[in-house]
Amino acid sequence: MTYGTGNPPVAISAARAIRSRQELRSALEGPRREGVSIGLVPTMGYLHEGHLSLLRAARVECDLVVMSLFVNPAQFGAGEDLNRYPRDEERDLRLAAEAGVDLVYAPPVEAVYPEGFATRVEVGGGLTDVLDGDPARRGPAHFRGVTTVVAKLFNTVGPDVAYFGQKDAQQVAVIRRMVRDLDIPVRIEVLPTVREPDGLAMSSRNAYLDPRERERATALSRALRAAEETARAEGLAAGLAAAGAELRAAGVEPEYLEARDAENLNPVAESNGRPVLIAVAARVGGARLIDNVLIKP
Ligand code: AMP
């Protein structure tokens, strides 16, 4: 097997989905013995430029790039969009190959959660019971689903580096905590949110938006830009107020719109020299959208 950034690039069966953990492990065994660096990009597929930015970074930095493609039922709540989550594996495999991915791991649900599966990996406390994990909203079960599957992926792939998007800022904080707490030997790389030209954060769920909703959805990024500008000039409270006004003007009711310490997600009134995350979630038509901005001191 050939892999890596070699020039000229040598294609391996990049566009073939590997379904079993055993097959993936044996594909990685030789390279690992040779000491190549392995990058992992976990995704739920329906790839867009946000995913591709992670794949490209992995391609540049690692000898061998693994992309996982798995719509993880454990992170969807009852009544959420698991059954209609957009899927197009053929296109994903093509785009992954074009981005230079070496191996795509796309296991069936039964392979990840076989009969008798009973273990959960849970990051407790203030990282998972606020914002997206607020019990009155999506609930901490969402992150339990995320950390359980990401821990399994880390165990299966054994990556040196794993790539995540700042778009899911709370997910990043939770995964960093899990990696530290469980001594998982992986470096977490976080890349900036990739946006459409009009500011909308790219998301597989944008596919749910009809043209009018798509237009309204731009209010989220507009609100965050207003929040950042106003917060820098007049403080966080004014920033949040400015963001709220943008959302209201577009008829978008936020599920949450909050300023939090970027690392521990504690509520903050002012930045006090630490990075602050302003995060928003809102339903626009049939899509539940999230976005955030990181305000560095
Ligand atoms: P998903 O397929 O939505 O689970 O996302 C897989 C990875 O891509 C996660 O680490 C996300 O944070 C990241 N991601 C999703 N959307 C974007 C975006 N617009 N910009 C950067 N990364 C993203």
Coordinates of C-alpha atoms and ligand atoms in Angstrom, one line a residue:
M1 CA 0.0 0.0 0.0
T2 CA 1.2 3.5 -0.8
Y3 CA 0.0 6.5 1.0
G4 CA 0.9 10.0 2.0
T5 CA 1.7 13.3 0.4
G6 CA 4.1 11.6 -2.0
N7 CA 4.9 13.3 -5.3
P8 CA 3.5 12.2 -7.6
P9 CA 0.5 11.2 -5.5
V10 CA -0.2 7.5 -5.6
A11 CA -3.9 6.7 -5.3
I12 CA -4.9 3.8 -3.2
S13 CA -8.4 2.5 -3.0
A14 CA -9.4 5.8 -1.4
A15 CA -13.0 5.8 -2.7
R16 CA -13.8 2.4 -1.2
A17 CA -15.6 2.3 2.1
I18 CA -14.1 0.0 4.7
R19 CA -17.0 -1.4 6.7
S20 CA -15.3 -3.5 9.4
R21 CA -13.1 -2.5 12.3
Q22 CA -10.9 -5.6 11.6
E23 CA -10.3 -4.6 8.0
L24 CA -9.4 -1.0 9.0
R25 CA -7.1 -2.2 11.7
S26 CA -5.2 -4.5 9.4
A27 CA -5.0 -1.7 6.8
L28 CA -3.3 0.5 9.4
E29 CA -1.1 -2.2 10.9
G30 CA 1.8 -2.0 8.4
P31 CA 1.9 1.8 8.1
R32 CA 1.8 2.1 11.9
R33 CA 4.7 -0.3 12.2
E34 CA 6.6 1.9 9.7
G35 CA 6.0 4.9 12.0
V36 CA 3.8 6.9 9.6
S37 CA 1.7 9.6 11.2
I38 CA -2.0 9.0 11.1
G39 CA -4.7 11.7 10.9
L40 CA -8.4 11.1 11.6
V41 CA -11.3 13.3 10.4
P42 CA -14.6 12.1 12.0
T43 CA -17.6 13.1 9.9
M44 CA -21.3 12.2 9.5
G45 CA -20.9 12.6 5.8
Y46 CA -22.8 14.8 3.3
L47 CA -19.5 16.5 2.9
H48 CA -19.2 20.3 2.4
E49 CA -16.2 22.7 2.4
G50 CA -16.1 22.6 6.2
H51 CA -15.3 18.9 6.1
L52 CA -13.0 19.4 3.2
S53 CA -10.9 22.0 5.1
L54 CA -10.3 19.4 7.8
L55 CA -9.4 16.7 5.3
R56 CA -7.0 19.1 3.5
A57 CA -5.3 20.0 6.8
A58 CA -4.9 16.4 7.6
R59 CA -3.5 15.7 4.2
V60 CA -0.9 18.3 4.6
E61 CA 0.1 17.4 8.1
C62 CA -0.2 13.6 8.2
D63 CA 1.3 10.7 6.2
L64 CA -1.9 8.8 6.2
V65 CA -5.4 10.2 6.4
V66 CA -8.5 8.3 7.6
M67 CA -12.0 9.8 7.3
S68 CA -14.8 8.2 9.2
L69 CA -18.3 8.5 7.8
F70 CA -20.9 7.5 10.3
V71 CA -24.3 9.0 11.1
N72 CA -24.2 8.3 14.8
P73 CA -27.7 7.4 16.1
A74 CA -26.5 7.8 19.7
Q75 CA -26.1 11.6 19.4
F76 CA -29.6 12.2 18.0
G77 CA -32.4 12.7 20.5
A78 CA -35.9 11.3 20.1
G79 CA -37.8 13.4 17.5
E80 CA -34.5 14.7 16.0
D81 CA -33.6 14.3 12.4
L82 CA -31.7 11.0 12.4
N83 CA -34.0 9.4 9.8
R84 CA -33.9 12.3 7.4
Y85 CA -30.3 13.3 8.0
P86 CA -28.9 13.9 4.4
R87 CA -26.7 11.1 3.0
D88 CA -24.9 10.6 -0.2
E89 CA -22.1 8.1 0.3
E90 CA -21.1 7.9 -3.3
R91 CA -20.5 11.6 -3.5
D92 CA -18.7 11.6 -0.2
L93 CA -16.3 8.8 -1.3
R94 CA -15.5 10.8 -4.5
L95 CA -14.9 14.0 -2.6
A96 CA -12.8 12.2 0.0
A97 CA -10.7 10.7 -2.8
E98 CA -10.3 14.1 -4.4
A99 CA -9.1 15.5 -1.0
G100 CA -6.5 12.8 -0.8
V101 CA -8.0 10.7 1.9
D102 CA -6.3 7.3 2.1
L103 CA -9.0 5.3 3.9
V104 CA -12.7 5.9 4.5
Y105 CA -14.1 4.0 7.5
A106 CA -17.9 3.8 7.1
P107 CA -19.2 1.1 9.4
P108 CA -22.8 0.0 9.6
V109 CA -24.6 0.9 12.9
E110 CA -24.6 -2.8 14.1
A111 CA -20.8 -2.8 13.8
V112 CA -20.5 0.2 16.1
Y113 CA -23.2 -0.8 18.5
P114 CA -23.5 -4.5 18.4
E115 CA -26.1 -6.4 20.4
G116 CA -25.3 -6.1 24.1
F117 CA -23.4 -2.8 23.8
A118 CA -23.7 -1.2 27.2
T119 CA -20.8 1.3 27.7
R120 CA -21.0 5.0 27.5
V121 CA -18.2 7.6 27.7
E122 CA -19.5 10.6 29.5
V123 CA -17.8 14.0 30.1
G124 CA -19.6 15.3 33.2
G125 CA -20.3 18.6 34.7
G126 CA -20.5 22.1 33.2
L127 CA -19.2 21.2 29.8
T128 CA -22.2 19.0 28.8
D129 CA -25.1 20.3 30.7
V130 CA -25.1 23.8 29.3
L131 CA -25.8 25.2 25.8
D132 CA -26.4 22.2 23.5
G133 CA -26.4 19.9 26.5
D134 CA -28.9 21.9 28.6
P135 CA -31.3 19.3 29.9
A136 CA -34.2 21.7 29.0
R137 CA -32.9 21.8 25.4
R138 CA -31.1 19.0 23.5
G139 CA -29.8 17.4 26.7
P140 CA -26.5 15.9 27.8
A141 CA -27.3 12.6 26.1
H142 CA -26.2 14.3 22.8
F143 CA -22.7 14.6 24.0
R144 CA -22.7 11.2 25.6
G145 CA -23.4 9.9 22.1
V146 CA -20.6 12.0 20.6
T147 CA -17.9 11.1 23.2
T148 CA -18.8 7.4 23.1
V149 CA -18.4 7.2 19.3
V150 CA -15.3 9.4 19.2
A151 CA -13.7 7.3 21.9
K152 CA -14.4 4.2 19.8
L153 CA -13.0 5.8 16.7
F154 CA -9.9 6.8 18.6
N155 CA -9.5 3.3 19.8
T156 CA -10.1 1.8 16.3
V157 CA -7.9 4.1 14.3
G158 CA -5.3 5.1 16.9
P159 CA -4.7 8.5 15.2
D160 CA -1.8 10.8 16.0
V161 CA -3.9 13.8 15.2
A162 CA -7.7 14.2 15.0
Y163 CA -9.3 17.1 13.3
F164 CA -12.5 19.0 14.4
G165 CA -14.2 22.2 13.4
Q166 CA -14.7 25.3 15.5
K167 CA -18.3 25.3 14.2
D168 CA -19.0 22.7 16.9
A169 CA -17.2 24.7 19.6
Q170 CA -18.8 22.9 22.6
Q171 CA -18.0 19.5 21.0
V172 CA -14.4 20.6 20.8
A173 CA -14.3 21.5 24.5
V174 CA -15.9 18.2 25.4
I175 CA -13.6 16.1 23.3
R176 CA -10.5 17.9 24.6
R177 CA -11.7 17.2 28.1
M178 CA -12.2 13.5 27.3
V179 CA -8.8 13.2 25.7
R180 CA -7.1 14.8 28.8
D181 CA -9.1 12.9 31.3
L182 CA -8.7 9.5 29.7
D183 CA -5.1 10.0 28.7
I184 CA -5.8 9.3 25.0
P185 CA -2.6 9.8 23.1
V186 CA -4.0 12.0 20.3
R187 CA -3.5 15.6 19.4
I188 CA -6.7 17.5 18.8
E189 CA -6.5 20.1 15.9
V190 CA -9.3 22.6 15.6
L191 CA -10.0 24.5 12.3
P192 CA -12.0 27.7 11.7
T193 CA -15.6 27.6 10.7
V194 CA -16.0 27.6 6.9
R195 CA -18.8 29.9 5.7
E196 CA -20.9 30.5 2.6
P197 CA -20.1 33.9 0.9
D198 CA -23.0 35.5 2.8
G199 CA -21.7 34.3 6.1
L200 CA -23.9 31.2 6.8
A201 CA -21.8 28.5 8.5
M202 CA -21.6 25.5 6.3
S203 CA -23.6 22.5 7.6
S204 CA -25.0 19.3 6.2
R205 CA -28.3 20.5 7.7
N206 CA -28.4 23.6 5.5
A207 CA -29.9 21.1 2.9
Y208 CA -33.1 21.3 4.9
L209 CA -33.5 25.1 4.2
D210 CA -35.8 26.3 1.4
P211 CA -34.8 29.5 -0.3
R212 CA -36.6 31.8 2.1
E213 CA -35.3 30.0 5.2
R214 CA -31.9 30.0 3.7
E215 CA -32.1 33.8 3.6
R216 CA -33.4 34.0 7.2
A217 CA -30.6 31.7 8.3
T218 CA -28.0 34.3 7.5
A219 CA -29.3 36.1 10.6
L220 CA -27.2 33.8 12.8
S221 CA -23.8 34.8 11.4
R222 CA -24.9 38.4 11.1
A223 CA -25.9 38.4 14.8
L224 CA -22.5 36.9 15.8
R225 CA -20.7 39.5 13.8
A226 CA -22.7 42.3 15.5
A227 CA -22.0 40.6 18.8
E228 CA -18.3 40.6 18.2
E229 CA -18.1 44.2 17.0
T230 CA -20.3 45.6 19.7
A231 CA -18.7 43.5 22.5
R232 CA -15.2 44.8 21.5
A233 CA -16.4 48.4 21.8
E234 CA -19.0 48.2 24.5
G235 CA -18.7 45.0 26.4
L236 CA -20.3 41.5 26.3
A237 CA -23.8 42.5 27.5
A238 CA -24.1 45.1 24.7
G239 CA -22.7 42.5 22.3
L240 CA -25.4 40.0 23.2
A241 CA -28.1 42.6 22.9
A242 CA -26.9 43.6 19.5
A243 CA -27.0 39.9 18.4
G244 CA -30.4 39.5 19.9
A245 CA -31.7 42.5 17.9
E246 CA -30.3 41.0 14.6
L247 CA -32.1 37.7 15.2
R248 CA -35.4 39.4 16.2
A249 CA -35.2 41.6 13.1
A250 CA -35.1 38.4 11.0
G251 CA -37.8 36.7 13.0
V252 CA -35.4 34.1 14.3
E253 CA -36.1 33.0 17.9
P254 CA -32.8 31.7 19.5
E255 CA -32.8 28.5 21.5
Y256 CA -29.9 30.0 23.2
L257 CA -27.6 33.0 22.7
E258 CA -24.9 33.1 25.3
A259 CA -21.5 34.2 26.2
R260 CA -19.3 31.6 27.8
D261 CA -15.7 31.0 28.7
A262 CA -14.3 29.3 25.6
E263 CA -12.5 26.6 27.5
N264 CA -14.7 25.7 30.5
L265 CA -18.0 27.1 29.2
N266 CA -18.7 28.9 32.5
P267 CA -21.0 31.8 32.1
V268 CA -19.1 35.1 31.8
A269 CA -20.2 38.7 32.1
E270 CA -16.9 40.1 30.8
S271 CA -13.8 38.6 29.1
N272 CA -11.3 39.3 31.8
G273 CA -8.5 38.5 29.5
R274 CA -9.7 35.1 28.5
P275 CA -11.2 33.9 25.2
V276 CA -15.0 34.2 25.1
L277 CA -17.3 32.1 23.0
I278 CA -20.6 33.6 21.9
A279 CA -22.7 30.7 20.8
V280 CA -26.2 30.6 19.2
A281 CA -28.6 27.9 18.3
A282 CA -31.9 28.5 16.5
R283 CA -34.4 26.6 14.5
V284 CA -35.0 28.0 11.0
G285 CA -37.7 26.1 9.2
G286 CA -36.9 22.5 9.4
A287 CA -33.3 22.9 10.4
R288 CA -31.8 23.4 13.8
L289 CA -28.7 25.5 13.2
I290 CA -25.7 26.4 15.5
D291 CA -23.0 28.9 15.1
N292 CA -20.5 30.7 17.2
V293 CA -17.7 33.3 17.3
L294 CA -14.6 33.2 19.5
I295 CA -13.6 36.6 20.8
K296 CA -9.9 36.5 21.7
P297 CA -8.8 39.1 24.2
Ligands
AMP1 P1 -20.4 16.6 11.0 O1 -20.3 15.8 9.8 O2 -21.4 17.7 11.0 O3 -20.5 15.8 12.3 O4 -19.0 17.4 11.1 C1 -17.8 16.7 11.1 C2 -16.7 17.6 11.4 O5 -16.7 18.7 10.5 C3 -16.8 18.2 12.8 O6 -15.6 18.3 13.5 C4 -17.4 19.6 12.6 O7 -17.1 20.5 13.6 C5 -16.7 19.9 11.3 N1 -17.5 21.0 10.6 C6 -18.8 21.0 10.3 N2 -19.2 22.1 9.7 C7 -18.0 22.9 9.6 C8 -17.7 24.2 9.1 N3 -18.7 24.9 8.5 N4 -16.5 24.6 9.2 C9 -15.5 23.9 9.7 N5 -15.7 22.6 10.2 C10 -17.0 22.1 10.2

